[in-house]
Tab-separated table of C-alpha atoms and ligand atoms in Angstrom:
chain	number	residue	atom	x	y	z
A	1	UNK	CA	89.305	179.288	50.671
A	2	UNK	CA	91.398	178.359	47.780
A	3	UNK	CA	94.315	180.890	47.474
A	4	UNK	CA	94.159	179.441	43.167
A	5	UNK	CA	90.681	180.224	42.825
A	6	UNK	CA	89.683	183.091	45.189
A	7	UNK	CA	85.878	183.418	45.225
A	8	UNK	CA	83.582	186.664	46.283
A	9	UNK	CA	82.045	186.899	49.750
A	10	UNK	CA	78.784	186.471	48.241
A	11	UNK	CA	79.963	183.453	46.261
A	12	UNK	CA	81.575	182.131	49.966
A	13	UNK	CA	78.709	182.668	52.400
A	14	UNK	CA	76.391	180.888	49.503
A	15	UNK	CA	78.996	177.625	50.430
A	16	UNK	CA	79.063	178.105	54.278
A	17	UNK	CA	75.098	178.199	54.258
A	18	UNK	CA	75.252	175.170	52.654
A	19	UNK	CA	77.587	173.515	54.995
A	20	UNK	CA	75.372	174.896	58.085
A	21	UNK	CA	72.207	173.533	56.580
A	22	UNK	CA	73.634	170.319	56.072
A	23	UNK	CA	75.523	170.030	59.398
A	24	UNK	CA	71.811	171.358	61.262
A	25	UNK	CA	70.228	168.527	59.644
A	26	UNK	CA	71.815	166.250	61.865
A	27	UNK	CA	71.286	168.210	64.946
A	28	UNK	CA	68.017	165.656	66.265
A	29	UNK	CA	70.334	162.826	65.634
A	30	UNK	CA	69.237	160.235	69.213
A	31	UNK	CA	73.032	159.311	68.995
A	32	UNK	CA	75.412	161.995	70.166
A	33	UNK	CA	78.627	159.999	69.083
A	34	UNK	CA	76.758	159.113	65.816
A	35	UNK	CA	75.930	163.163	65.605
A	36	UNK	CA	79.565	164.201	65.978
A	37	UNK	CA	80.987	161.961	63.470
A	38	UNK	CA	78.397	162.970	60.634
A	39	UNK	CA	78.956	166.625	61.307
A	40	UNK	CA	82.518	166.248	61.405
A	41	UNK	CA	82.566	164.427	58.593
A	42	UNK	CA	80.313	166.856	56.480
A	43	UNK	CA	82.327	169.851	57.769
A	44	UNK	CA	85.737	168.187	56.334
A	45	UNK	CA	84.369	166.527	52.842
A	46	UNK	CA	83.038	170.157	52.169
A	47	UNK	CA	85.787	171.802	52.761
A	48	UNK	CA	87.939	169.688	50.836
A	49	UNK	CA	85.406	170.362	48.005
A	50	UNK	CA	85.681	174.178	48.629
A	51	UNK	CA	89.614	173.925	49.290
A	52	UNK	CA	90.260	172.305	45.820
A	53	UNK	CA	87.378	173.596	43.708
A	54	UNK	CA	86.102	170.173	42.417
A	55	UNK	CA	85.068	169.697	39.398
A	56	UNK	CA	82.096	168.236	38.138
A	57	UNK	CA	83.813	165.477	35.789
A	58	UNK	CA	86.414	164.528	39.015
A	59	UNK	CA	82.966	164.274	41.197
A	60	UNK	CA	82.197	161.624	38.592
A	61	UNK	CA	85.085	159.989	38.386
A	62	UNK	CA	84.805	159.616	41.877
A	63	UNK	CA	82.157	158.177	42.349
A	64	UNK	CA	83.116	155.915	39.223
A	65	UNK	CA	86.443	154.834	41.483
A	66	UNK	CA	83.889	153.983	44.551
A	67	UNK	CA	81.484	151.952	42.151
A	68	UNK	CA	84.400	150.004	41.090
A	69	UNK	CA	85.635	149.420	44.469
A	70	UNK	CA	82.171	148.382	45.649
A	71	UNK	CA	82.150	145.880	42.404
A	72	UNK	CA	85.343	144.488	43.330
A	73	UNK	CA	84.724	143.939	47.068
A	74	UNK	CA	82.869	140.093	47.984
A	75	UNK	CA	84.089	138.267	51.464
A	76	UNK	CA	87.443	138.020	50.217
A	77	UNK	CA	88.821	141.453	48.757
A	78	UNK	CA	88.227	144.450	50.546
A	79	UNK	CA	88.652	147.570	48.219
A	80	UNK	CA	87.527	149.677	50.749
A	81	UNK	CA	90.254	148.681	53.230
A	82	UNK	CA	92.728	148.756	50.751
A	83	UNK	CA	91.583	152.158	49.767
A	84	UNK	CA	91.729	153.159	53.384
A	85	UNK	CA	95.373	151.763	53.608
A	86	UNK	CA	97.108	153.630	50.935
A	87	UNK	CA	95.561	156.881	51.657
A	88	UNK	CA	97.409	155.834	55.558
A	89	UNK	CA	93.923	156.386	56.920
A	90	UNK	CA	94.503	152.805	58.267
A	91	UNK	CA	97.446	153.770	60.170
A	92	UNK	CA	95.951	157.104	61.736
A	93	UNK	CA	93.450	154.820	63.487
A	94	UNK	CA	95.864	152.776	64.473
A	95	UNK	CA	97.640	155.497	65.746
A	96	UNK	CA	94.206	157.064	67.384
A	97	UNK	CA	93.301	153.732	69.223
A	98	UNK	CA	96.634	152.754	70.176
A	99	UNK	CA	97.874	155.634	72.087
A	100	UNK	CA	102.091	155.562	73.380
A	101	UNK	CA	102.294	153.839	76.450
A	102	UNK	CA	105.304	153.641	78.217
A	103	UNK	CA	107.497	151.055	76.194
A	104	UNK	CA	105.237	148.809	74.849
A	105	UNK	CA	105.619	147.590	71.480
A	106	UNK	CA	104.003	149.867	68.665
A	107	UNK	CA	101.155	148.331	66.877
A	108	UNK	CA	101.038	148.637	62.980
A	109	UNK	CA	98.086	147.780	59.869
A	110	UNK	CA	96.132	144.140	60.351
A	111	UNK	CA	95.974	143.450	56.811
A	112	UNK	CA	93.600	141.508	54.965
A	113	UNK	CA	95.085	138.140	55.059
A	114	UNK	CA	94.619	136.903	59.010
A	115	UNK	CA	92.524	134.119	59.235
A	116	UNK	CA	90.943	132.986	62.108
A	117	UNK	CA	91.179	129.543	63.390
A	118	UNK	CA	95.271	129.001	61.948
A	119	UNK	CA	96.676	125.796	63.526
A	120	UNK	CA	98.525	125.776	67.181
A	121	UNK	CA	101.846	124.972	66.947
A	122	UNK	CA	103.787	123.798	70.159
A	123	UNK	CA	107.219	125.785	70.832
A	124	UNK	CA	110.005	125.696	68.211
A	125	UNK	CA	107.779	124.149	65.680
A	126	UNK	CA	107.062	125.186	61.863
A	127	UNK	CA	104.608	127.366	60.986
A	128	UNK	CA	105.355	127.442	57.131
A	129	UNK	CA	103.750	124.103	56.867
A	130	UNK	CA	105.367	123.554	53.252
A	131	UNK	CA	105.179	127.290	52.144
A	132	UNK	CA	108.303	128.378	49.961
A	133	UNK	CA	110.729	130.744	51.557
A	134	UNK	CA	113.826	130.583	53.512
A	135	UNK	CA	113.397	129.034	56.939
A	136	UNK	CA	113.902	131.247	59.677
A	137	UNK	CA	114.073	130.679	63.267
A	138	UNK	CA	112.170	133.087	65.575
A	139	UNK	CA	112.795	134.273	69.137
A	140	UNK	CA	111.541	136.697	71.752
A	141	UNK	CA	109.676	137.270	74.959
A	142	UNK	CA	106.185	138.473	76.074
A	143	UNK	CA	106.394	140.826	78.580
A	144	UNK	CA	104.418	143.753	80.806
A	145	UNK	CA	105.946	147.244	80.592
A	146	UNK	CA	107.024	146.771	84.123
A	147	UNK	CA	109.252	143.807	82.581
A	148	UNK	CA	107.233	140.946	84.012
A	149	UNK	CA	106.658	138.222	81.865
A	150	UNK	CA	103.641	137.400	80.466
A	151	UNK	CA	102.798	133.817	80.159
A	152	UNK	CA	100.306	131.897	78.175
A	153	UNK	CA	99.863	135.011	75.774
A	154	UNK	CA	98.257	133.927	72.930
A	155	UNK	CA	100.677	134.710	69.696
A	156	UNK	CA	99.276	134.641	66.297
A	157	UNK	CA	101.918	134.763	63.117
A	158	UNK	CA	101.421	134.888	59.489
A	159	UNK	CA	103.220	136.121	56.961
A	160	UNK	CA	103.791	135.317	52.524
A	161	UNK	CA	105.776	133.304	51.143
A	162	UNK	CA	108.848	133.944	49.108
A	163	UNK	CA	106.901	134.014	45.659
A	164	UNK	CA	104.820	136.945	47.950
A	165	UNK	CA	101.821	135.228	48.327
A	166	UNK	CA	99.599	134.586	51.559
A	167	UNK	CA	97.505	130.737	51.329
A	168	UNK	CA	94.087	132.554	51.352
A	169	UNK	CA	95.832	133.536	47.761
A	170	UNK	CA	96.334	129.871	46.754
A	171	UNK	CA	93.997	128.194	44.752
A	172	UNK	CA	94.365	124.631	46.304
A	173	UNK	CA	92.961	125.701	49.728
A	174	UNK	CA	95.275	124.615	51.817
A	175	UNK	CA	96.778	126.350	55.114
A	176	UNK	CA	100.804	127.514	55.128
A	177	UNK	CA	102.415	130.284	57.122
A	178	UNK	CA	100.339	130.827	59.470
A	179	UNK	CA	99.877	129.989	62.863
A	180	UNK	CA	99.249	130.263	66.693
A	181	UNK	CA	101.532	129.513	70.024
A	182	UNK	CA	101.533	130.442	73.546
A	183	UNK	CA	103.869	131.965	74.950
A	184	UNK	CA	105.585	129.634	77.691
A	185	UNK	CA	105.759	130.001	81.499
A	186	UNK	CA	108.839	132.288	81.598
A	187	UNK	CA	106.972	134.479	79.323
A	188	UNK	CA	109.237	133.067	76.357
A	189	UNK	CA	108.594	132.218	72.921
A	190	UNK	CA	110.277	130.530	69.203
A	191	UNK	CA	109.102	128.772	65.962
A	192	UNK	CA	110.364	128.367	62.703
A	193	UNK	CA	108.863	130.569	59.908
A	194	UNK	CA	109.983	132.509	56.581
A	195	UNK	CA	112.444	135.131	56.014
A	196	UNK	CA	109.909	137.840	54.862
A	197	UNK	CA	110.422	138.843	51.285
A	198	UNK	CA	108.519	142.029	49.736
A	199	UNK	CA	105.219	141.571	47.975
A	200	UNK	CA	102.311	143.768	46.099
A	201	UNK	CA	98.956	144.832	48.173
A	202	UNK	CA	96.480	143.497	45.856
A	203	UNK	CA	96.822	146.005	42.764
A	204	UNK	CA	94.555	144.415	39.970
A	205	UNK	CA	91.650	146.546	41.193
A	206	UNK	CA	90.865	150.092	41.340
A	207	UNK	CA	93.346	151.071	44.256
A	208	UNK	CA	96.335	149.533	41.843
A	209	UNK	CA	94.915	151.974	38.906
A	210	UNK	CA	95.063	154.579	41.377
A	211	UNK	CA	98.579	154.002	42.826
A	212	UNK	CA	99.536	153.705	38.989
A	213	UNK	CA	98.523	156.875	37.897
A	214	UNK	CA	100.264	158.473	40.893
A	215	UNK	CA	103.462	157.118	40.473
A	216	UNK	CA	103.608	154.946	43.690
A	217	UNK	CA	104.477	151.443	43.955
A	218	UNK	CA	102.184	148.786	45.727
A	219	UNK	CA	104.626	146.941	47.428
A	220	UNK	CA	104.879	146.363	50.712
A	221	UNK	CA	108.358	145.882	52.911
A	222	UNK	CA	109.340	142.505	53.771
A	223	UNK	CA	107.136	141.487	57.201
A	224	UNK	CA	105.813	139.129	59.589
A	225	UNK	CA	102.558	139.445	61.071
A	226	UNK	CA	101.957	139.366	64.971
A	227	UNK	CA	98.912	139.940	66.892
A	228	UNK	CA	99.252	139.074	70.578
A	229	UNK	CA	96.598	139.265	73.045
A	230	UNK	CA	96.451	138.351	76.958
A	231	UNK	CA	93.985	138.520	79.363
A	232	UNK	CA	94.333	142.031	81.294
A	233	UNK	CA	96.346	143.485	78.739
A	234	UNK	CA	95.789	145.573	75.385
A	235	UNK	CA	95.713	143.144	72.320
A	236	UNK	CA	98.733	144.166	69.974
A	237	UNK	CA	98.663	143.827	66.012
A	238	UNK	CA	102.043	144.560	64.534
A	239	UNK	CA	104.630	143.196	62.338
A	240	UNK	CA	108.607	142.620	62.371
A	241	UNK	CA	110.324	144.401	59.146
A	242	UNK	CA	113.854	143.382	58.041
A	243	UNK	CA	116.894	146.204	58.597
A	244	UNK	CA	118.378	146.856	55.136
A	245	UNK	CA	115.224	146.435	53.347
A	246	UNK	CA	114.886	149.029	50.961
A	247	UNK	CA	111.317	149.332	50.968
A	248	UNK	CA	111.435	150.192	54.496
A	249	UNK	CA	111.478	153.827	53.233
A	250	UNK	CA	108.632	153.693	50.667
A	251	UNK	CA	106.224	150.929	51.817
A	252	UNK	CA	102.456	151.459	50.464
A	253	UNK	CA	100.562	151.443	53.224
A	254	UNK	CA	102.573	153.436	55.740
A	255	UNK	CA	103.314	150.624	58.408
A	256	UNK	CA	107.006	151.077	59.245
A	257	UNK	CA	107.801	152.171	62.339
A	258	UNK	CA	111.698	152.080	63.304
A	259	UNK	CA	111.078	150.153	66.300
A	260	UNK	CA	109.593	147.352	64.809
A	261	UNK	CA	112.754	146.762	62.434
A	262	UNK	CA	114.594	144.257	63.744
A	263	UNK	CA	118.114	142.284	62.328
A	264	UNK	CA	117.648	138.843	60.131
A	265	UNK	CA	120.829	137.239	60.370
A	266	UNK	CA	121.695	135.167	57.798
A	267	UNK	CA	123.113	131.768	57.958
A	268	UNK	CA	124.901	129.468	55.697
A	269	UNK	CA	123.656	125.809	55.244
A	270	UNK	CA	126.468	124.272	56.930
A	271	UNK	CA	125.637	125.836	60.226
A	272	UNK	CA	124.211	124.827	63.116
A	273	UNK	CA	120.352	125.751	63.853
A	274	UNK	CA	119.388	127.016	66.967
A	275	UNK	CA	117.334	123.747	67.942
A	276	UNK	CA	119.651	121.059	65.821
A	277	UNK	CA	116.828	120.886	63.662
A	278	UNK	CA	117.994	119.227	59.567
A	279	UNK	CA	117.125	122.085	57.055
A	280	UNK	CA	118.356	119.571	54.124
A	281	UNK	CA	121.460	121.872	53.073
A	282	UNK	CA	118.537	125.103	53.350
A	283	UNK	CA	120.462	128.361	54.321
A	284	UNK	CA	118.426	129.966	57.452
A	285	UNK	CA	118.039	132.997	59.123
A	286	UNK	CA	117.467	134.015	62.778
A	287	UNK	CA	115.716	136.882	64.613
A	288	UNK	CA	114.303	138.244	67.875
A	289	UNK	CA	111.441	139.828	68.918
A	290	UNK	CA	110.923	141.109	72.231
A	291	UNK	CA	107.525	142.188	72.690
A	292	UNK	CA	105.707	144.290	75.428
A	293	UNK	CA	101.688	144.679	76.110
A	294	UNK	CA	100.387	147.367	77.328
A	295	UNK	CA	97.708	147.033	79.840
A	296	UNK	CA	94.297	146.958	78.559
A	297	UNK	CA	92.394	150.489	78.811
A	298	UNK	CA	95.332	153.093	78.371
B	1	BEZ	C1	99.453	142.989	54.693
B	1	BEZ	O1	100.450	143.285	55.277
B	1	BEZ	O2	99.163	141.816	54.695
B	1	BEZ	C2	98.638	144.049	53.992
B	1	BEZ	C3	98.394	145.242	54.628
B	1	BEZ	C4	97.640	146.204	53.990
B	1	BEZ	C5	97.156	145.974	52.715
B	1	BEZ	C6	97.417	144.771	52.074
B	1	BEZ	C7	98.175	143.799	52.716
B	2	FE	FE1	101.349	141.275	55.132
């Protein structure tokens, strides 16, 4: 198995036994789908154990990582998620359950920080709701991959601030940058939000020690968070990332996909915004999102 550490055949059916005893205990598992998964799962973590040779100290200080993360975890930090994130687990089942489909819009991570319940905000109005950041104005459609619009889509959008932090992060309590709108009856949609700035996945925990000792940074690249969902039609989660970002390349949990950067333009104070609105001498940006749904099932 391990071209480092080459074992006898004795030595190697002893581990394969193992592996076949352990996957046959499963066998009178009622559950088929339950079955698979545990057998699968057995086959894989054992021969990742086998492939690297794992030692009896890294066992431990596995299990001391998982303890931690299981310490750390309540109802508002997920470890485990987190965990799942940065090893890109996250985004392979994104990948798995959200299969290419002609050109609708690619779906990226959810995140910890959605909420349910954020405030409706009519069209063109401000989702930041006081949060610092740079306002920017935000465009786009709703539409079927045949090109039809899709009205009344319900569009939810959060994102951090500027000093990177999301409000479930605040300490007063109070909701900012976040929000849902509908999209109108040309399938059309705009609001005010932030220009996204980059911020940390939460890294005072055991996933932060981890990414530490590995060299690798926990920040993400600057994005706003969509999920839109329609009757009829498969419910998208994705985000917008800003061209020229240069964490595009390197961001910690693997959700950049090139077709979800889009431009921020940037615009100076003295010019005009897009629905006359008075930023108070605030430079703005702009963008545009056009967004398709699949339909539901593919
Ligand atoms: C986020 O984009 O909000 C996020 C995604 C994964 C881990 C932490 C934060
Ligand atoms: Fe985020």
């Amino acid at each position: 198995m391990s071209e480092q550490h080459p074992v006898s055949t004795e030595q190697a059916q002893r581990e394969l036994d193992l592996i076949e005893l352990v996957v046959a205990s499963f066998d009178g598992a009622p559950d088929e789908r339950l079955r698979t998964v545990l057998q699968s799962l057995v086959r894989h973590l054992h021969a990742f154990v086998r492939e690297v040779r794992l030692g009896e100290a890294e066992w431990n200080t596995a299990i001391e990582f998982l303890t931690a993360a299981g310490r750390i975890t309540d109802e508002r930090r997920q470890e485990f998620i987190l965990l799942s994130d940065v090893l890109g687990v996250s985004m392979q089942v994104v990948a798995v359950n959200n299969e290419a489909y002609a050109n609708a819009t690619e779906a990226t991570v959810f995140g910890p920080f959605f909420v349910d319940d954020a405030p409706e905000i009519r069209q063109g109005e401000d989702m930041a709701f006081g949060a610092v950041g740079e306002p920017c104005w935000v465009e786009g459609s709703v539409r079927d991959t045949a090109g039809d619009p899709i009205p009344g889509a319900r569009i939810e959008v959060w994102e951090a601030d500027e000093d990177g932090f999301y409000d479930v992060q605040y300490t007063d309590g109070r909701t900012a940058a976040r929000a849902h709108l509908f999209s109108d009856e040309n399938g059309d949609y705009r609001f005010w939000g932030l220009t996204p700035t980059p911020y940390p996945i939460p890294h005072d925990g055991p996933v932060g020690q981890m990414l530490e000792r590995v060299n690798r940074s926990p920040m993400r690249a600057s994005h706003l968070h969509f999920m839109v969902s329609a009757p009829g039609f498969r419910t998208l989660v994705t985000h917008i990332f800003v061209r020229g970002d240069e964490l595009l390349e390197r961001d910690s949990v693997f959700g950049v996909k090139e077709s979800l950067v889009v431009d921020f333009v940037k615009h100076g104070a003295d010019e005009p915004t897009p629905d006359g609105r008075d930023l108070e001498s605030r430079a703005w940006s702009n963008t545009r999102f056009d967004i398709v749904l699949a339909p539901a099932g593919v």
